[in-house]
Coordinates of C-alpha atoms in Angstrom, one line a residue:
Chain A
M899 CA 0.0 -0.1 0.0
P900 CA 1.2 3.5 -0.8
S901 CA 2.6 5.0 2.5
S902 CA 1.9 8.4 3.7
R903 CA 5.5 9.7 2.8
R904 CA 5.7 12.5 0.4
T905 CA 6.2 11.0 -3.0
P906 CA 8.3 11.4 -5.0
S907 CA 10.9 12.4 -2.6
P908 CA 12.4 16.0 -2.6
V909 CA 15.7 14.8 -4.0
I910 CA 14.0 13.1 -6.9
R911 CA 11.7 16.1 -7.6
I912 CA 14.5 18.7 -7.5
T913 CA 16.9 16.7 -9.6
H914 CA 14.2 15.8 -12.1
W915 CA 13.3 19.4 -12.7
I916 CA 16.9 20.7 -12.9
G917 CA 17.7 17.7 -15.2
A918 CA 14.8 18.4 -17.3
L919 CA 15.8 22.1 -17.9
A920 CA 19.4 21.1 -18.6
M921 CA 18.2 18.4 -21.0
L922 CA 16.0 20.9 -23.0
A923 CA 19.0 23.3 -23.2
L924 CA 21.3 20.4 -24.3
I925 CA 18.9 19.4 -27.0
G926 CA 18.4 22.9 -28.3
S927 CA 22.2 23.7 -28.2
G928 CA 22.9 20.3 -29.5
W929 CA 20.8 20.9 -32.6
Q930 CA 22.5 24.2 -33.0
I931 CA 26.0 22.5 -33.1
Y932 CA 24.5 19.6 -35.3
N933 CA 23.6 22.3 -37.9
A934 CA 27.1 23.4 -38.2
S935 CA 28.1 20.0 -39.8
P936 CA 25.0 17.9 -40.2
I937 CA 25.5 14.1 -40.4
L938 CA 22.1 13.7 -42.0
P939 CA 20.4 15.3 -45.0
F940 CA 18.5 17.9 -42.9
E941 CA 18.9 20.7 -40.5
F942 CA 17.1 21.6 -37.4
P943 CA 14.8 24.8 -37.8
A944 CA 16.5 27.8 -36.3
W945 CA 13.6 28.5 -33.9
A946 CA 14.3 25.1 -32.2
T947 CA 17.9 25.8 -31.6
L948 CA 19.6 27.5 -28.7
G949 CA 22.7 29.7 -28.7
G950 CA 22.2 31.8 -31.9
W951 CA 25.3 30.5 -33.4
L952 CA 27.9 27.7 -33.2
G953 CA 29.9 29.4 -30.4
G954 CA 26.8 30.2 -28.4
G955 CA 25.4 26.7 -28.9
I956 CA 28.6 25.3 -27.6
A957 CA 28.6 27.7 -24.5
W958 CA 25.1 26.5 -23.7
H959 CA 25.8 22.9 -24.4
F960 CA 28.8 22.8 -22.1
A961 CA 27.1 24.8 -19.4
A962 CA 24.1 22.5 -19.3
M963 CA 26.3 19.5 -19.5
W964 CA 27.8 20.3 -16.1
V965 CA 24.3 21.0 -14.6
L966 CA 22.9 17.7 -16.0
M967 CA 25.9 15.8 -14.7
A968 CA 25.7 17.4 -11.3
A969 CA 21.9 16.6 -11.0
G970 CA 22.5 13.1 -12.5
I971 CA 25.1 12.2 -10.0
V972 CA 23.0 13.3 -7.0
Y973 CA 20.0 11.5 -8.6
L974 CA 21.8 8.3 -9.2
A975 CA 23.5 8.2 -5.8
Y976 CA 20.1 8.9 -4.2
G977 CA 18.4 6.3 -6.3
V978 CA 21.0 3.6 -5.3
L979 CA 21.5 4.5 -1.6
S980 CA 17.7 5.1 -0.7
G981 CA 16.8 1.9 -2.6
H982 CA 14.5 3.9 -4.9
F983 CA 15.9 2.2 -8.1
L984 CA 15.5 -1.4 -6.4
R985 CA 12.1 -0.7 -5.0
D986 CA 10.4 1.5 -7.6
L987 CA 12.1 1.4 -10.9
R988 CA 13.4 -2.3 -11.1
P989 CA 11.7 -3.7 -14.2
T990 CA 9.1 -6.2 -13.4
G991 CA 9.3 -8.6 -16.2
P992 CA 7.5 -8.9 -19.7
R993 CA 4.2 -10.2 -18.4
A994 CA 3.6 -7.4 -16.1
V995 CA 4.6 -4.9 -18.8
G996 CA 2.0 -6.6 -21.2
R997 CA -0.6 -6.4 -18.5
D998 CA 0.1 -2.8 -17.7
L999 CA 0.5 -1.8 -21.3
A1000 CA -2.9 -3.3 -22.2
L1001 CA -4.4 -1.4 -19.2
A1002 CA -2.6 1.8 -20.4
L1003 CA -3.9 1.5 -23.9
R1004 CA -7.5 1.5 -22.5
F1005 CA -6.7 4.4 -20.2
R1006 CA -7.3 2.2 -17.2
L1007 CA -3.8 2.0 -15.9
S1008 CA -3.6 3.2 -12.3
H1009 CA -1.2 5.8 -11.0
A1010 CA -1.2 5.4 -7.2
A1011 CA 1.1 7.7 -5.3
G1012 CA 4.4 6.1 -4.6
H1013 CA 4.0 3.2 -6.9
Y1014 CA 5.5 2.7 -10.4
N1015 CA 3.7 0.6 -12.8
A1016 CA 5.5 -1.9 -15.1
V1017 CA 5.3 0.6 -18.1
Q1018 CA 6.8 3.3 -16.2
R1019 CA 9.5 1.1 -14.7
L1020 CA 10.5 0.0 -18.2
L1021 CA 10.4 3.5 -19.7
Y1022 CA 12.4 5.0 -16.9
T1023 CA 15.1 2.5 -16.7
G1024 CA 15.2 2.6 -20.5
V1025 CA 15.5 6.4 -20.6
L1026 CA 18.1 6.4 -17.7
T1027 CA 20.3 3.9 -19.6
V1028 CA 19.9 6.1 -22.9
A1029 CA 20.7 9.2 -20.9
L1030 CA 24.0 7.5 -19.4
L1031 CA 24.9 6.5 -23.0
T1032 CA 24.3 10.0 -24.3
V1033 CA 26.5 11.5 -21.6
A1034 CA 29.3 8.8 -22.2
S1035 CA 29.1 9.2 -25.9
G1036 CA 29.1 12.9 -25.5
L1037 CA 32.2 12.8 -23.4
S1038 CA 33.9 10.6 -26.0
I1039 CA 33.5 13.0 -28.8
W1040 CA 34.3 15.9 -26.5
K1041 CA 37.6 14.4 -25.3
P1042 CA 38.6 11.8 -28.0
V1043 CA 42.3 12.1 -26.8
Q1044 CA 42.0 12.4 -23.1
L1045 CA 39.2 9.8 -22.9
G1046 CA 40.5 7.8 -25.8
W1047 CA 39.4 4.5 -24.3
L1048 CA 35.9 5.6 -24.1
T1049 CA 35.9 6.8 -27.8
W1050 CA 37.4 3.4 -28.7
L1051 CA 34.6 1.6 -26.7
F1052 CA 32.0 3.6 -28.9
G1053 CA 33.8 2.5 -32.1
G1054 CA 35.8 5.5 -32.8
Y1055 CA 35.1 9.4 -33.1
D1056 CA 32.6 9.3 -36.1
V1057 CA 30.6 6.3 -34.7
A1058 CA 30.5 7.9 -31.2
R1059 CA 29.1 11.1 -32.8
R1060 CA 26.3 9.1 -34.5
I1061 CA 25.6 7.2 -31.3
H1062 CA 25.3 10.6 -29.4
F1063 CA 22.9 11.7 -32.1
A1064 CA 20.9 8.5 -32.1
M1065 CA 20.6 8.6 -28.3
M1066 CA 19.4 12.3 -28.4
T1067 CA 16.6 11.1 -30.7
L1068 CA 15.6 8.4 -28.4
I1069 CA 15.4 10.9 -25.5
V1070 CA 13.3 13.2 -27.7
A1071 CA 10.9 10.4 -28.4
F1072 CA 10.7 9.5 -24.7
L1073 CA 10.2 13.2 -23.9
A1074 CA 7.3 13.3 -26.2
L1075 CA 5.6 10.2 -24.7
H1076 CA 6.6 11.2 -21.1
I1077 CA 5.0 14.6 -21.5
A1078 CA 1.8 13.4 -23.2
L1079 CA 1.3 10.8 -20.5
A1080 CA 1.9 13.3 -17.8
L1081 CA -0.6 15.5 -19.4
L1082 CA -3.1 12.6 -19.5
V1083 CA -2.7 11.9 -15.8
P1084 CA -2.2 15.4 -14.3
S1085 CA -2.0 14.1 -10.8
T1086 CA 1.5 12.6 -11.6
L1087 CA 2.7 16.0 -12.8
F1088 CA 1.2 17.6 -9.6
G1089 CA 3.1 15.0 -7.6
M1090 CA 6.4 15.7 -9.3
V1091 CA 5.9 19.4 -8.6
F1092 CA 4.7 19.2 -5.1
G1093 CA 5.6 15.9 -3.8
R1094 CA 2.1 14.5 -3.3
R1095 CA -0.6 13.6 -5.7
A1096 CA -3.7 15.9 -5.9
S1097 CA -5.9 12.9 -5.1
A1098 CA -5.3 9.1 -4.6
S1099 CA -8.1 7.1 -5.8
P1100 CA -8.9 4.1 -3.7
K1101 CA -9.9 2.1 -6.7
T1102 CA -6.5 2.2 -8.3
D1103 CA -4.8 1.1 -5.1
V1104 CA -6.8 -2.0 -5.3
Q1105 CA -6.0 -2.6 -8.9
E1106 CA -2.4 -2.4 -8.2
G1107 CA -2.2 -4.1 -4.9
T1108 CA -0.7 -7.2 -6.3
A1109 CA 2.2 -5.5 -7.9
R1110 CA 3.8 -4.6 -4.7
Chain B
M924 CA 48.2 57.9 -21.7
N925 CA 49.2 58.3 -25.2
R926 CA 46.2 57.0 -27.2
N927 CA 48.4 56.1 -30.2
R928 CA 50.4 53.7 -28.1
L929 CA 47.7 51.8 -26.5
D930 CA 49.0 48.5 -25.0
R931 CA 46.7 45.9 -26.6
S932 CA 47.7 43.0 -24.4
A933 CA 47.1 45.1 -21.3
I934 CA 43.3 45.6 -22.3
A935 CA 42.9 42.1 -23.7
P936 CA 41.1 40.6 -20.7
E937 CA 38.6 43.5 -20.6
L938 CA 38.2 43.2 -24.4
R939 CA 37.6 39.5 -24.0
R940 CA 34.9 40.1 -21.4
V941 CA 33.2 42.6 -23.7
E942 CA 33.5 40.5 -26.7
R943 CA 32.2 37.5 -25.0
R944 CA 29.4 39.4 -23.7
L945 CA 28.5 40.5 -27.0
M946 CA 28.6 36.9 -28.3
L947 CA 26.4 35.8 -25.6
K948 CA 24.0 38.7 -26.2
S949 CA 23.5 37.5 -29.9
A950 CA 23.4 34.0 -28.5
L951 CA 20.5 34.6 -26.3
S952 CA 18.4 36.8 -28.7
L953 CA 17.6 33.5 -30.5
G954 CA 16.8 30.2 -29.3
G955 CA 14.2 28.2 -27.7
L956 CA 14.8 29.0 -24.1
S957 CA 13.4 32.5 -24.5
M958 CA 10.2 30.9 -25.8
L959 CA 10.0 28.5 -22.8
S960 CA 10.4 31.2 -20.2
G961 CA 8.2 33.7 -22.0
C962 CA 10.7 36.4 -21.5
A963 CA 13.6 38.0 -23.5
L964 CA 16.7 36.5 -22.1
D965 CA 18.9 38.8 -24.1
D966 CA 18.2 41.4 -21.4
E967 CA 19.4 39.1 -18.7
P968 CA 23.0 39.9 -17.5
S969 CA 22.7 37.2 -15.0
V970 CA 22.3 34.6 -17.6
E971 CA 25.4 36.0 -19.4
R972 CA 27.4 35.9 -16.4
A973 CA 26.3 32.4 -15.7
L974 CA 27.4 31.3 -19.1
S975 CA 30.7 33.0 -18.9
A976 CA 31.4 31.5 -15.6
M977 CA 30.5 28.0 -16.9
S978 CA 32.7 28.5 -19.8
R979 CA 35.7 29.3 -17.4
F980 CA 34.7 26.3 -15.4
T981 CA 34.8 24.2 -18.5
D982 CA 38.4 25.4 -19.4
W983 CA 39.4 24.6 -15.7
M984 CA 38.0 21.1 -16.1
Q985 CA 39.7 20.6 -19.5
A986 CA 43.2 21.5 -18.0
L987 CA 42.4 19.1 -15.2
L988 CA 41.8 16.3 -17.6
F989 CA 44.8 17.1 -19.8
S990 CA 47.8 14.9 -19.6
R991 CA 51.2 15.6 -21.1
Q992 CA 51.9 11.9 -21.4
R993 CA 48.6 10.9 -23.1
L994 CA 49.1 10.7 -26.8
A995 CA 46.5 11.3 -29.5
R996 CA 45.9 8.2 -31.6
E997 CA 48.2 7.9 -34.7
F998 CA 46.9 6.3 -37.9
D999 CA 48.2 4.5 -40.9
A1000 CA 48.9 6.2 -44.2
S1001 CA 45.9 4.4 -45.8
Q1002 CA 43.6 6.2 -43.4
I1003 CA 44.5 9.7 -44.4
T1004 CA 41.5 11.8 -45.5
R1005 CA 41.9 12.8 -49.2
P1006 CA 41.7 15.5 -50.0
F1007 CA 42.3 17.0 -46.5
P1008 CA 39.8 19.7 -46.4
F1009 CA 40.7 23.6 -46.4
N1010 CA 39.3 25.3 -43.5
A1011 CA 39.6 28.9 -42.3
Y1012 CA 37.5 31.9 -41.4
Y1013 CA 37.5 33.0 -44.9
D1014 CA 37.0 31.3 -48.3
E1015 CA 39.8 29.3 -50.0
S1016 CA 40.0 31.8 -52.7
E1017 CA 41.3 34.5 -50.2
I1018 CA 44.4 32.4 -49.0
R1019 CA 47.3 34.7 -48.4
T1020 CA 50.9 33.6 -49.2
V1021 CA 54.4 34.7 -48.5
D1022 CA 57.7 34.2 -50.1
P1023 CA 59.2 31.3 -48.0
A1024 CA 62.7 32.5 -48.5
G1025 CA 61.9 35.9 -47.1
W1026 CA 59.5 34.5 -44.3
R1027 CA 60.8 34.9 -40.7
L1028 CA 59.2 33.7 -37.5
E1029 CA 59.0 36.5 -34.8
V1030 CA 59.9 35.3 -31.4
G1031 CA 58.7 37.4 -28.3
G1032 CA 57.7 37.5 -24.7
L1033 CA 59.2 35.6 -22.0
V1034 CA 62.2 34.1 -24.0
S1035 CA 66.0 34.8 -23.7
D1036 CA 66.7 34.8 -27.5
K1037 CA 64.2 37.0 -29.5
R1038 CA 65.9 36.7 -32.8
A1039 CA 63.5 35.8 -35.8
W1040 CA 63.8 32.4 -37.3
S1041 CA 64.2 31.4 -40.9
L1042 CA 62.8 28.3 -42.5
A1043 CA 66.3 26.8 -43.0
Q1044 CA 66.9 27.1 -39.3
F1045 CA 63.8 25.1 -38.6
R1046 CA 64.8 22.5 -41.2
A1047 CA 68.0 22.0 -39.2
L1048 CA 66.1 21.0 -36.0
P1049 CA 64.9 17.5 -35.4
Q1050 CA 61.5 16.6 -37.2
K1051 CA 58.7 14.5 -36.1
R1052 CA 55.9 13.0 -38.2
Q1053 CA 52.4 12.2 -37.2
I1054 CA 49.3 11.0 -38.8
T1055 CA 46.5 12.2 -36.5
R1056 CA 42.9 13.2 -36.5
H1057 CA 42.1 17.0 -36.8
I1058 CA 38.8 17.4 -35.1
C1059 CA 36.7 20.6 -35.9
V1060 CA 34.5 22.3 -33.4
E1061 CA 31.7 22.0 -35.8
G1062 CA 31.9 18.1 -35.4
W1063 CA 33.6 16.9 -38.6
S1064 CA 37.1 15.4 -38.5
A1065 CA 39.7 14.4 -41.0
I1066 CA 43.0 12.4 -40.7
G1067 CA 46.2 14.3 -41.9
D1068 CA 50.0 13.7 -42.1
W1069 CA 52.1 16.5 -40.7
S1070 CA 55.8 16.7 -40.0
G1071 CA 57.7 19.3 -38.2
V1072 CA 59.7 20.6 -35.2
P1073 CA 58.2 19.7 -31.8
L1074 CA 57.3 23.0 -30.2
S1075 CA 59.0 21.9 -26.9
I1076 CA 62.3 21.7 -28.7
F1077 CA 61.9 25.1 -30.2
L1078 CA 60.8 26.7 -26.8
Q1079 CA 64.0 25.2 -25.2
K1080 CA 66.1 26.6 -28.2
V1081 CA 65.0 30.1 -27.7
G1082 CA 65.3 29.9 -23.8
A1083 CA 61.6 30.3 -23.2
D1084 CA 60.3 30.6 -19.6
L1085 CA 58.7 27.1 -19.5
R1086 CA 56.9 28.1 -16.3
A1087 CA 54.8 30.8 -18.1
K1088 CA 51.2 30.2 -18.6
Y1089 CA 50.6 30.8 -22.3
V1090 CA 52.1 30.5 -25.7
N1091 CA 50.4 33.0 -28.0
F1092 CA 50.3 32.4 -31.9
R1093 CA 49.8 35.4 -34.4
C1094 CA 49.4 34.6 -38.1
F1095 CA 49.9 36.6 -41.2
D1096 CA 46.3 35.8 -42.3
D1097 CA 45.3 38.0 -39.2
Y1098 CA 44.2 34.8 -37.2
S1099 CA 45.4 34.4 -33.7
T1100 CA 45.0 31.7 -30.9
S1101 CA 46.9 30.8 -27.8
I1102 CA 47.5 27.7 -25.7
D1103 CA 48.4 26.7 -22.3
M1104 CA 52.1 25.7 -21.7
A1105 CA 51.2 22.1 -20.8
T1106 CA 49.9 21.7 -24.3
A1107 CA 52.8 23.5 -25.8
L1108 CA 55.2 21.0 -24.3
H1109 CA 53.1 17.9 -25.2
P1110 CA 55.3 15.7 -27.5
Q1111 CA 52.7 15.7 -30.2
T1112 CA 52.5 19.5 -30.5
I1113 CA 54.7 20.5 -33.6
L1114 CA 55.5 23.4 -35.8
A1115 CA 54.7 21.7 -39.0
L1116 CA 56.6 22.4 -42.1
D1117 CA 55.6 19.4 -44.3
Y1118 CA 52.3 17.8 -45.2
G1119 CA 53.0 14.3 -46.5
D1120 CA 56.3 14.2 -48.2
H1121 CA 56.2 17.9 -49.3
A1122 CA 56.4 21.3 -47.9
L1123 CA 53.1 22.6 -46.6
P1124 CA 51.0 23.8 -49.4
P1125 CA 49.2 27.2 -49.1
A1126 CA 45.9 25.8 -48.3
Y1127 CA 47.4 24.0 -45.2
G1128 CA 49.1 27.0 -43.8
A1129 CA 52.4 27.5 -45.8
P1130 CA 55.1 27.9 -44.7
M1131 CA 54.4 27.0 -41.1
K1132 CA 51.3 25.6 -39.1
V1133 CA 51.0 24.7 -35.5
R1134 CA 49.7 21.2 -35.4
I1135 CA 48.2 20.2 -32.0
P1136 CA 46.3 16.8 -32.1
T1137 CA 45.2 17.4 -28.5
K1138 CA 43.4 20.5 -29.5
L1139 CA 40.3 21.3 -31.6
G1140 CA 40.9 22.8 -35.2
Y1141 CA 40.6 26.4 -34.2
K1142 CA 43.6 26.0 -31.9
N1143 CA 45.7 24.7 -34.8
P1144 CA 46.8 28.0 -36.5
K1145 CA 48.2 28.2 -40.0
Y1146 CA 50.3 30.8 -41.7
L1147 CA 52.3 31.3 -38.5
A1148 CA 53.9 34.7 -38.2
S1149 CA 54.9 35.0 -34.4
I1150 CA 55.2 33.1 -31.2
E1151 CA 55.0 34.8 -27.8
V1152 CA 55.5 33.2 -24.4
T1153 CA 53.5 35.2 -21.9
N1154 CA 51.6 35.2 -18.6
R1155 CA 49.0 37.7 -19.8
F1156 CA 45.9 35.9 -21.1
P1157 CA 46.2 36.3 -24.9
G1158 CA 42.6 35.1 -26.1
G1159 CA 42.3 34.4 -29.8
Y1160 CA 40.3 35.0 -32.9
W1161 CA 37.5 32.7 -32.1
E1162 CA 38.0 32.5 -28.4
D1163 CA 37.3 36.2 -28.2
Q1164 CA 34.0 35.6 -29.9
G1165 CA 33.0 32.9 -27.4
Y1166 CA 34.6 29.5 -28.2
D1167 CA 36.1 28.1 -25.0
W1168 CA 39.6 29.0 -24.6
F1169 CA 41.2 25.6 -23.7
G1170 CA 39.5 23.9 -26.8
G1171 CA 41.1 20.5 -25.9
S1172 CA 40.2 17.1 -27.4

């Protein structure tokens, strides 16, 4: 049963929103940098980019990079030490995902405070993995000499650059889904801002009782 | 103060701040963040200050990451990018050339011997060849084949103060950049005289280019005209416009 503790915890909420802002800045400035030497036959529209020109884009990208890394380190450390990852985000297996996905598609998936359903667990662990790969591939193209081993792990400079771009695309896809779902279930958004859901429906608690 | 004899290097840090601020102003007038916040960030000096501070932090972290022992990867001749691309702040049709016989490298700042150097003198010093990847700040990269005199050997020859902070490069195409002393002394940092088996062609910086595989392309100046060892922050052509100064790779 959901406890009466404020959920999500303040550490998660603060790092989530700092990370979200940093991520948006990284995406916009990253598109600015991409446009300087596109690897695919298209450019991002100027209105969607941040920084105004290449130098500005880089200034934003590196500034936001440190912010994301700081928030990310606090979040990851908290997630491991508090047991949040093991308790709330550990994927629960394909069967649970299938069940929750079916419920979600019928808009019947519950969102009880403090409980993460199988779809959320899968999506969040997925995007966390992708985010780690994005940061690692980004570091490898920023420092291909000093972090040469990392660049080598990613298959060399040019491959690492493409992986960095591909991971960005996955994050943007996640963001679209994540924001759409948060808007569909506003209580989760409320919870992520204020630490407690606007209302906890008893019905959903019963539905999800088995998952814990 | 005599206005005609203004000391450029003395006002450089101030100039750098002003120029960087102008860069950031133009950077902020566009971009999605202003839409997100619903206000014009280009009137936010606090945002400009924050970006400048973060850029200095990035430089500091890069210096921390840098190792004089860690070498850039070297490649086989078969991996060289052909043709190696021309790149400058102007078009290839505007390349400037000098007569190699008349060319002299000016030497200044914290060195004991300030005599200018001819190409023949550089040819007489030990040469080092490297096939390394040139990485542009724009994201593209290309593998090239450079040979020349290690900068560390040259700095020792002219009796440079190796505890000085910066080595400043000025070029006769009006480009300039500067590097930290640690990078100047890195074994792969060379004053390149040759590309492949031939003297540098004009497109690659004849008669002398600084080749630094541990730095991004904009810290690899061509058409070298002078070297200065200094403790005063020298900035550079792109750095003054907002590229991070360390520019390491």
